[in-house]
Tab-separated table of C-alpha atoms in Angstrom:
chain	number	residue	atom	x	y	z
A	27	MET	CA	96.106	100.427	88.772
A	28	GLU	CA	97.044	98.010	86.050
A	29	GLU	CA	100.620	98.143	87.350
A	30	VAL	CA	99.370	96.670	90.632
A	31	ARG	CA	97.547	93.842	88.844
A	32	ALA	CA	100.395	93.219	86.405
A	33	THR	CA	103.177	93.127	88.974
A	34	ALA	CA	101.114	90.994	91.374
A	35	ALA	CA	100.575	88.493	88.560
A	36	TRP	CA	104.303	88.613	87.734
A	37	VAL	CA	105.105	87.628	91.321
A	38	ALA	CA	102.396	84.951	91.501
A	39	ASN	CA	103.722	83.281	88.370
A	40	ARG	CA	107.238	83.067	89.857
A	41	ALA	CA	106.423	82.476	93.519
A	42	THR	CA	108.163	79.646	95.363
A	43	HIS	CA	106.796	80.139	98.886
A	44	VAL	CA	103.113	80.831	98.107
A	45	MET	CA	100.792	79.141	95.620
A	46	VAL	CA	97.306	80.073	94.433
A	47	ASP	CA	95.220	76.883	94.353
A	48	SER	CA	92.898	77.242	91.331
A	49	PHE	CA	90.797	74.229	92.321
A	50	GLU	CA	90.069	75.568	95.812
A	51	LEU	CA	89.495	79.040	94.372
A	52	GLU	CA	86.786	77.699	92.065
A	53	LYS	CA	85.224	75.754	94.952
A	54	VAL	CA	84.872	78.969	96.951
A	55	VAL	CA	83.363	80.830	93.996
A	56	ASP	CA	80.914	77.975	93.436
A	57	SER	CA	79.992	77.866	97.117
A	58	ILE	CA	78.774	81.481	96.993
A	59	GLN	CA	77.287	81.002	93.515
A	60	GLY	CA	79.147	84.067	92.353
A	61	SER	CA	77.279	86.290	94.830
A	62	VAL	CA	79.654	88.013	97.222
A	63	PRO	CA	77.954	88.580	100.596
A	64	LYS	CA	77.059	92.250	100.965
A	65	VAL	CA	79.002	94.096	103.661
A	66	ASP	CA	78.372	97.782	104.331
A	67	TRP	CA	81.436	100.015	104.485
A	68	ASP	CA	80.923	101.133	108.103
A	69	PHE	CA	79.340	97.930	109.340
A	70	GLU	CA	80.893	98.459	112.792
A	71	GLY	CA	79.645	102.070	113.115
A	72	ILE	CA	83.073	103.349	114.166
A	73	HIS	CA	83.869	106.043	111.574
A	74	TYR	CA	83.378	109.797	111.600
A	75	PHE	CA	81.031	111.107	108.913
A	76	ASP	CA	79.532	114.563	108.466
A	77	GLY	CA	79.073	114.484	104.691
A	78	GLY	CA	81.686	117.152	103.997
A	79	PRO	CA	85.404	117.999	103.728
A	80	LEU	CA	86.092	117.148	107.371
A	81	THR	CA	85.177	113.527	106.658
A	82	VAL	CA	87.704	113.488	103.815
A	83	GLN	CA	90.378	114.908	106.154
A	84	TYR	CA	89.493	112.303	108.776
A	85	LEU	CA	89.723	109.406	106.307
A	86	PHE	CA	93.044	110.560	104.876
A	87	VAL	CA	94.623	110.863	108.324
A	88	LEU	CA	93.117	107.539	109.373
A	89	ASP	CA	94.517	105.811	106.291
A	90	ALA	CA	97.921	107.415	106.856
A	91	LEU	CA	97.976	105.638	110.243
A	92	ASN	CA	96.305	102.398	109.156
A	93	PHE	CA	99.124	99.893	109.535
A	94	CYS	CA	100.852	97.420	111.842
A	95	PHE	CA	98.573	96.838	114.815
A	96	TRP	CA	99.622	93.270	115.605
A	97	PRO	CA	102.654	93.917	117.882
A	98	ASP	CA	100.146	95.042	120.532
A	99	GLU	CA	97.742	92.127	120.912
A	100	GLU	CA	94.937	94.392	122.160
A	101	LEU	CA	95.277	97.095	119.487
A	102	ILE	CA	93.028	96.952	116.420
A	103	TYR	CA	91.986	99.262	113.588
A	104	ASP	CA	88.794	100.172	115.451
A	105	HIS	CA	90.826	102.001	118.110
A	106	PHE	CA	92.203	104.342	115.468
A	107	ALA	CA	88.903	104.872	113.643
A	108	SER	CA	86.856	105.491	116.785
A	109	GLY	CA	89.640	107.399	118.571
A	110	LEU	CA	90.068	109.925	115.765
A	111	LYS	CA	86.277	110.166	115.458
A	112	ALA	CA	85.924	111.049	119.149
A	113	SER	CA	88.731	113.616	118.913
A	114	LEU	CA	87.050	115.326	115.968
A	115	GLN	CA	83.708	115.375	117.712
A	116	LYS	CA	85.396	117.130	120.617
A	117	ASP	CA	87.561	119.476	118.509
A	118	LYS	CA	86.784	120.052	114.806
A	119	HIS	CA	90.328	121.384	114.274
A	120	ALA	CA	92.110	118.333	115.713
A	121	LEU	CA	93.172	117.170	112.249
A	122	ASP	CA	93.997	120.537	110.697
A	123	ALA	CA	97.167	120.399	108.602
A	124	ASN	CA	99.115	122.717	110.893
A	125	ARG	CA	98.148	120.655	113.941
A	126	LEU	CA	99.163	117.399	112.255
A	127	GLN	CA	102.703	118.754	111.841
A	128	MET	CA	103.053	119.349	115.582
A	129	TYR	CA	101.815	116.139	117.188
A	130	THR	CA	104.169	114.078	119.325
A	131	GLY	CA	103.852	110.403	120.177
A	132	PRO	CA	102.129	111.028	123.525
A	133	GLN	CA	99.778	113.539	121.883
A	134	LEU	CA	98.845	111.013	119.204
A	135	ARG	CA	98.089	108.514	121.942
A	136	GLU	CA	95.884	111.108	123.613
A	137	LEU	CA	94.022	111.633	120.326
A	138	LEU	CA	93.374	107.904	120.160
A	139	LYS	CA	92.713	107.511	123.887
A	140	TRP	CA	95.466	104.870	123.987
A	141	SER	CA	97.447	104.523	127.195
A	142	ARG	CA	100.767	103.032	126.048
A	143	PRO	CA	103.244	103.460	123.176
A	144	LEU	CA	101.886	102.468	119.770
A	145	PRO	CA	103.673	100.012	117.487
A	146	LEU	CA	106.008	101.969	115.181
A	147	GLU	CA	104.964	105.120	117.015
A	148	GLU	CA	107.829	107.251	115.680
A	149	GLU	CA	106.892	106.285	112.130
A	150	ARG	CA	103.256	107.123	112.753
A	151	VAL	CA	104.205	110.561	114.051
A	152	ARG	CA	106.530	111.090	111.086
A	153	LEU	CA	103.721	110.231	108.676
A	154	LEU	CA	101.303	112.571	110.454
A	155	HIS	CA	103.842	115.375	110.031
A	156	GLU	CA	104.324	114.466	106.363
A	157	VAL	CA	100.584	114.502	105.696
A	158	GLY	CA	100.156	117.862	107.401
A	159	LEU	CA	103.144	119.412	105.626
A	160	GLU	CA	102.248	118.204	102.134
A	161	LEU	CA	98.566	119.065	102.517
A	162	GLU	CA	99.519	122.579	103.608
A	163	ARG	CA	102.165	122.997	100.912
A	164	ASN	CA	100.241	121.662	97.919
A	165	PHE	CA	96.534	121.345	98.726
A	166	GLY	CA	95.555	124.342	100.845
A	167	GLY	CA	95.684	122.196	103.964
A	168	GLU	CA	92.683	120.095	102.960
A	169	ALA	CA	92.530	116.511	101.771
A	170	ALA	CA	89.283	117.486	100.017
A	171	ASN	CA	91.367	119.502	97.539
A	172	LEU	CA	93.482	116.420	96.904
A	173	VAL	CA	90.300	114.529	95.995
A	174	LYS	CA	89.008	117.362	93.797
A	175	ALA	CA	92.292	117.295	91.866
A	176	SER	CA	91.614	113.680	90.895
A	177	LYS	CA	88.532	114.689	88.871
A	178	ASN	CA	86.487	111.648	89.867
A	179	SER	CA	89.217	109.153	89.015
A	180	ALA	CA	90.356	106.692	91.673
A	181	ALA	CA	93.465	105.850	89.642
A	182	SER	CA	94.324	109.538	89.366
A	183	LEU	CA	93.781	110.023	93.106
A	184	ILE	CA	96.164	107.184	93.922
A	185	SER	CA	98.740	108.614	91.514
A	186	ILE	CA	98.472	112.067	93.135
A	187	ILE	CA	98.826	110.572	96.613
A	188	THR	CA	101.860	108.447	95.818
A	189	ARG	CA	103.490	111.330	93.963
A	190	ASN	CA	103.070	113.819	96.811
A	191	PHE	CA	103.149	111.664	99.960
A	192	PRO	CA	106.193	109.342	100.161
A	193	GLY	CA	104.696	107.427	103.080
A	194	PHE	CA	102.068	105.991	100.731
A	195	ARG	CA	104.593	104.617	98.197
A	196	ASP	CA	103.973	100.950	98.840
A	197	HIS	CA	106.571	99.410	96.503
A	198	SER	CA	108.733	96.317	96.848
A	199	LEU	CA	111.542	94.694	94.921
A	200	TYR	CA	111.079	91.042	94.033
A	201	LYS	CA	113.762	89.145	92.133
A	202	GLY	CA	114.998	92.440	90.697
A	203	HIS	CA	111.500	93.477	89.588
A	204	GLN	CA	109.564	96.398	91.071
A	205	VAL	CA	106.193	95.432	92.538
A	206	PHE	CA	103.426	97.947	93.251
A	207	LEU	CA	100.884	97.218	95.989
A	208	TYR	CA	99.571	100.623	97.165
A	209	LYS	CA	97.417	99.298	100.009
A	210	ARG	CA	96.841	102.535	101.950
A	211	ALA	CA	96.491	104.797	98.901
A	212	GLN	CA	93.904	102.481	97.378
A	213	ILE	CA	91.996	102.069	100.620
A	214	PHE	CA	91.600	105.852	100.869
A	215	ALA	CA	89.753	105.851	97.528
A	216	ALA	CA	87.676	102.897	98.717
A	217	ASP	CA	86.876	104.567	102.036
A	218	LEU	CA	85.668	107.679	100.230
A	219	TRP	CA	83.547	105.607	97.874
A	220	GLY	CA	82.064	103.673	100.794
A	221	ALA	CA	81.528	106.624	103.116
A	222	PHE	CA	79.909	108.863	100.507
A	223	ARG	CA	78.136	105.950	98.795
A	224	GLY	CA	79.671	106.693	95.433
A	225	GLU	CA	78.533	110.332	95.375
A	226	GLY	CA	80.213	113.684	96.008
A	227	TYR	CA	83.736	113.157	97.318
A	228	GLY	CA	83.222	109.426	96.808
A	229	LYS	CA	82.259	109.549	93.135
A	230	PHE	CA	84.834	107.752	91.000
A	231	ASN	CA	84.105	106.811	87.417
A	232	ASP	CA	86.771	104.106	87.536
A	233	ILE	CA	86.205	102.592	90.986
A	234	GLY	CA	86.518	99.171	89.381
A	235	SER	CA	90.163	99.877	88.604
A	236	ILE	CA	91.425	99.435	92.162
A	237	THR	CA	92.394	96.053	93.603
A	238	ILE	CA	92.007	94.538	97.047
A	239	PHE	CA	94.153	95.986	99.795
A	240	ALA	CA	96.984	93.575	100.523
A	241	ASP	CA	97.329	93.494	104.306
A	242	TYR	CA	97.690	90.651	106.804
A	243	ILE	CA	93.991	89.828	107.291
A	244	ILE	CA	93.047	89.063	103.661
A	245	PRO	CA	95.903	86.536	103.159
A	246	ALA	CA	94.951	84.795	106.406
A	247	VAL	CA	91.371	84.409	105.178
A	248	LEU	CA	92.464	83.198	101.736
A	249	ARG	CA	94.702	80.651	103.423
A	250	GLN	CA	91.839	79.519	105.670
A	251	LEU	CA	89.648	79.082	102.575
A	252	GLY	CA	92.375	76.938	100.973
A	253	ILE	CA	93.008	79.397	98.151
A	254	LEU	CA	96.523	80.298	99.280
A	255	LYS	CA	98.941	77.479	100.022
A	256	TYR	CA	102.227	78.219	101.821
A	257	SER	CA	105.465	76.294	101.852
A	258	SER	CA	106.019	74.253	105.000
A	259	ALA	CA	108.725	76.651	106.194
A	260	LEU	CA	106.512	79.706	105.697
A	261	SER	CA	103.539	77.956	107.306
A	262	ASP	CA	105.659	77.078	110.328
A	263	SER	CA	106.861	80.681	110.661
A	264	ILE	CA	103.344	82.102	110.512
A	265	ASP	CA	101.820	79.522	112.831
A	266	SER	CA	104.685	80.049	115.308
A	267	LYS	CA	104.233	83.841	115.156
A	268	ILE	CA	107.753	84.332	113.814
A	269	GLU	CA	108.204	87.656	112.052
A	270	VAL	CA	108.310	87.633	108.244
A	271	CYS	CA	110.782	90.333	107.217
A	272	ALA	CA	109.500	93.314	105.243
A	273	GLY	CA	110.601	93.107	101.627
A	274	SER	CA	111.472	89.406	101.824
A	275	GLU	CA	110.371	87.098	99.014
A	276	GLU	CA	107.911	85.452	101.374
A	277	GLU	CA	106.275	88.726	102.373
A	278	VAL	CA	105.982	90.049	98.815
A	279	GLU	CA	104.571	86.724	97.617
A	280	ILE	CA	101.920	86.664	100.359
A	281	ARG	CA	100.669	90.122	99.421
A	282	ALA	CA	100.986	89.820	95.637
A	283	CYS	CA	99.402	86.366	95.514
A	284	SER	CA	96.468	87.679	97.551
A	285	ILE	CA	95.813	90.363	94.946
A	286	TYR	CA	96.258	87.874	92.112
A	287	ALA	CA	93.937	85.304	93.718
A	288	VAL	CA	91.099	87.767	94.213
A	289	GLU	CA	91.484	89.029	90.644
A	290	LYS	CA	91.152	85.415	89.488
A	291	MET	CA	88.031	85.045	91.649
A	292	ARG	CA	86.510	88.123	90.044
A	293	GLU	CA	87.315	86.826	86.567
A	294	LEU	CA	85.753	83.456	87.361
A	295	ILE	CA	82.613	85.042	88.805
A	296	LYS	CA	82.264	87.072	85.609
A	297	SER	CA	82.845	84.166	83.207
A	298	LYS	CA	80.889	81.511	85.124
A	299	PHE	CA	78.048	83.503	86.672
A	300	LYS	CA	77.952	86.590	84.404
A	301	LYS	CA	78.286	88.921	87.390
A	302	GLN	CA	80.514	91.952	87.808
A	303	VAL	CA	82.028	92.192	91.287
A	304	LEU	CA	84.222	95.052	92.466
A	305	SER	CA	87.489	94.370	94.251
A	306	ILE	CA	86.210	96.648	97.028
A	307	GLU	CA	83.240	94.336	97.540
A	308	MET	CA	85.517	91.305	97.609
A	309	ASP	CA	87.829	93.017	100.083
A	310	LEU	CA	85.000	94.040	102.435
A	311	TRP	CA	83.650	90.488	102.444
A	312	LEU	CA	87.031	88.839	103.084
A	313	TRP	CA	88.148	91.471	105.592
A	314	SER	CA	84.921	91.257	107.608
A	315	TYR	CA	85.302	87.454	107.622
A	316	GLY	CA	88.793	87.892	109.035
A	317	VAL	CA	87.646	90.384	111.669
A	318	ARG	CA	84.977	87.948	112.855
A	319	ASN	CA	87.578	85.174	112.986
A	320	SER	CA	90.385	87.065	114.678
A	321	ALA	CA	92.173	83.900	115.817
A	322	LEU	CA	93.223	83.079	112.246
A	323	PRO	CA	97.034	82.923	112.103
A	324	HIS	CA	98.460	85.750	110.008
A	325	HIS	CA	101.917	86.751	108.886
A	326	ARG	CA	103.667	89.305	111.081
A	327	THR	CA	105.660	91.993	109.343
A	328	LEU	CA	106.792	95.334	110.741
A	329	SER	CA	105.757	97.711	107.970
A	330	ILE	CA	104.307	101.194	107.547
A	331	TYR	CA	102.375	100.052	104.472
A	332	TYR	CA	99.813	97.759	106.106
């Protein structure tokens, strides 16, 4: 995951639309005295968990669909997590690889108990088909085999995912330079680690290697905290709910600078307070803050990656 950190830093050091405010960053770190508030992985109680391979399958499918809720003002992540959970409780084969390859848009909505077309619905269906096909072709139909192949390495798991599942290849080009962000691939490793409490399918010897998951909630929180500063034009676009184009300099800077800022927070916590904090812990804290403050203005980008 060093390529994520390195390319995020490369962007942050050249950014013209987004700035990381080191002074405000240190103020936030000081305000929590280097102790990140503890947030449990399933603090909302919305996820399926049975302690076995079916949970792994559930999380992989969930993370394949975990993007772009904002075009429907009433749709949130919880609808996907709880909808898939309810479907599995009703039918343990609902997320079998062969079934995933057959779902249509209306059938996906039925799985989620959602009554109207989903944002980027065709893309979501395409990604479901891709997940089912590649799981069946290379991993015996089970995401658990994908995890076993990683041999307790989160970095290896992310590499396997991005190599075999194109829909998880969260790359961008910025000023001619390739930038790696890998939000959904990384969050799958984090979800496993959180769900299984670092044991079994969630045991990763290098869990500290992954970064935060650059979405639209974390940047909004970092901006609210004063850590991210936007240009006046970008601020106006976000506050006016004007779409920020996928792959634009502004969009890449928002995501990359979020990763870079949190890495700097972790470094400062370590040097100033002698505490080791995982990016996952930082992400859970910031994300839960954003969920509780849902009115925070966020950038709006149509993307399958977050």
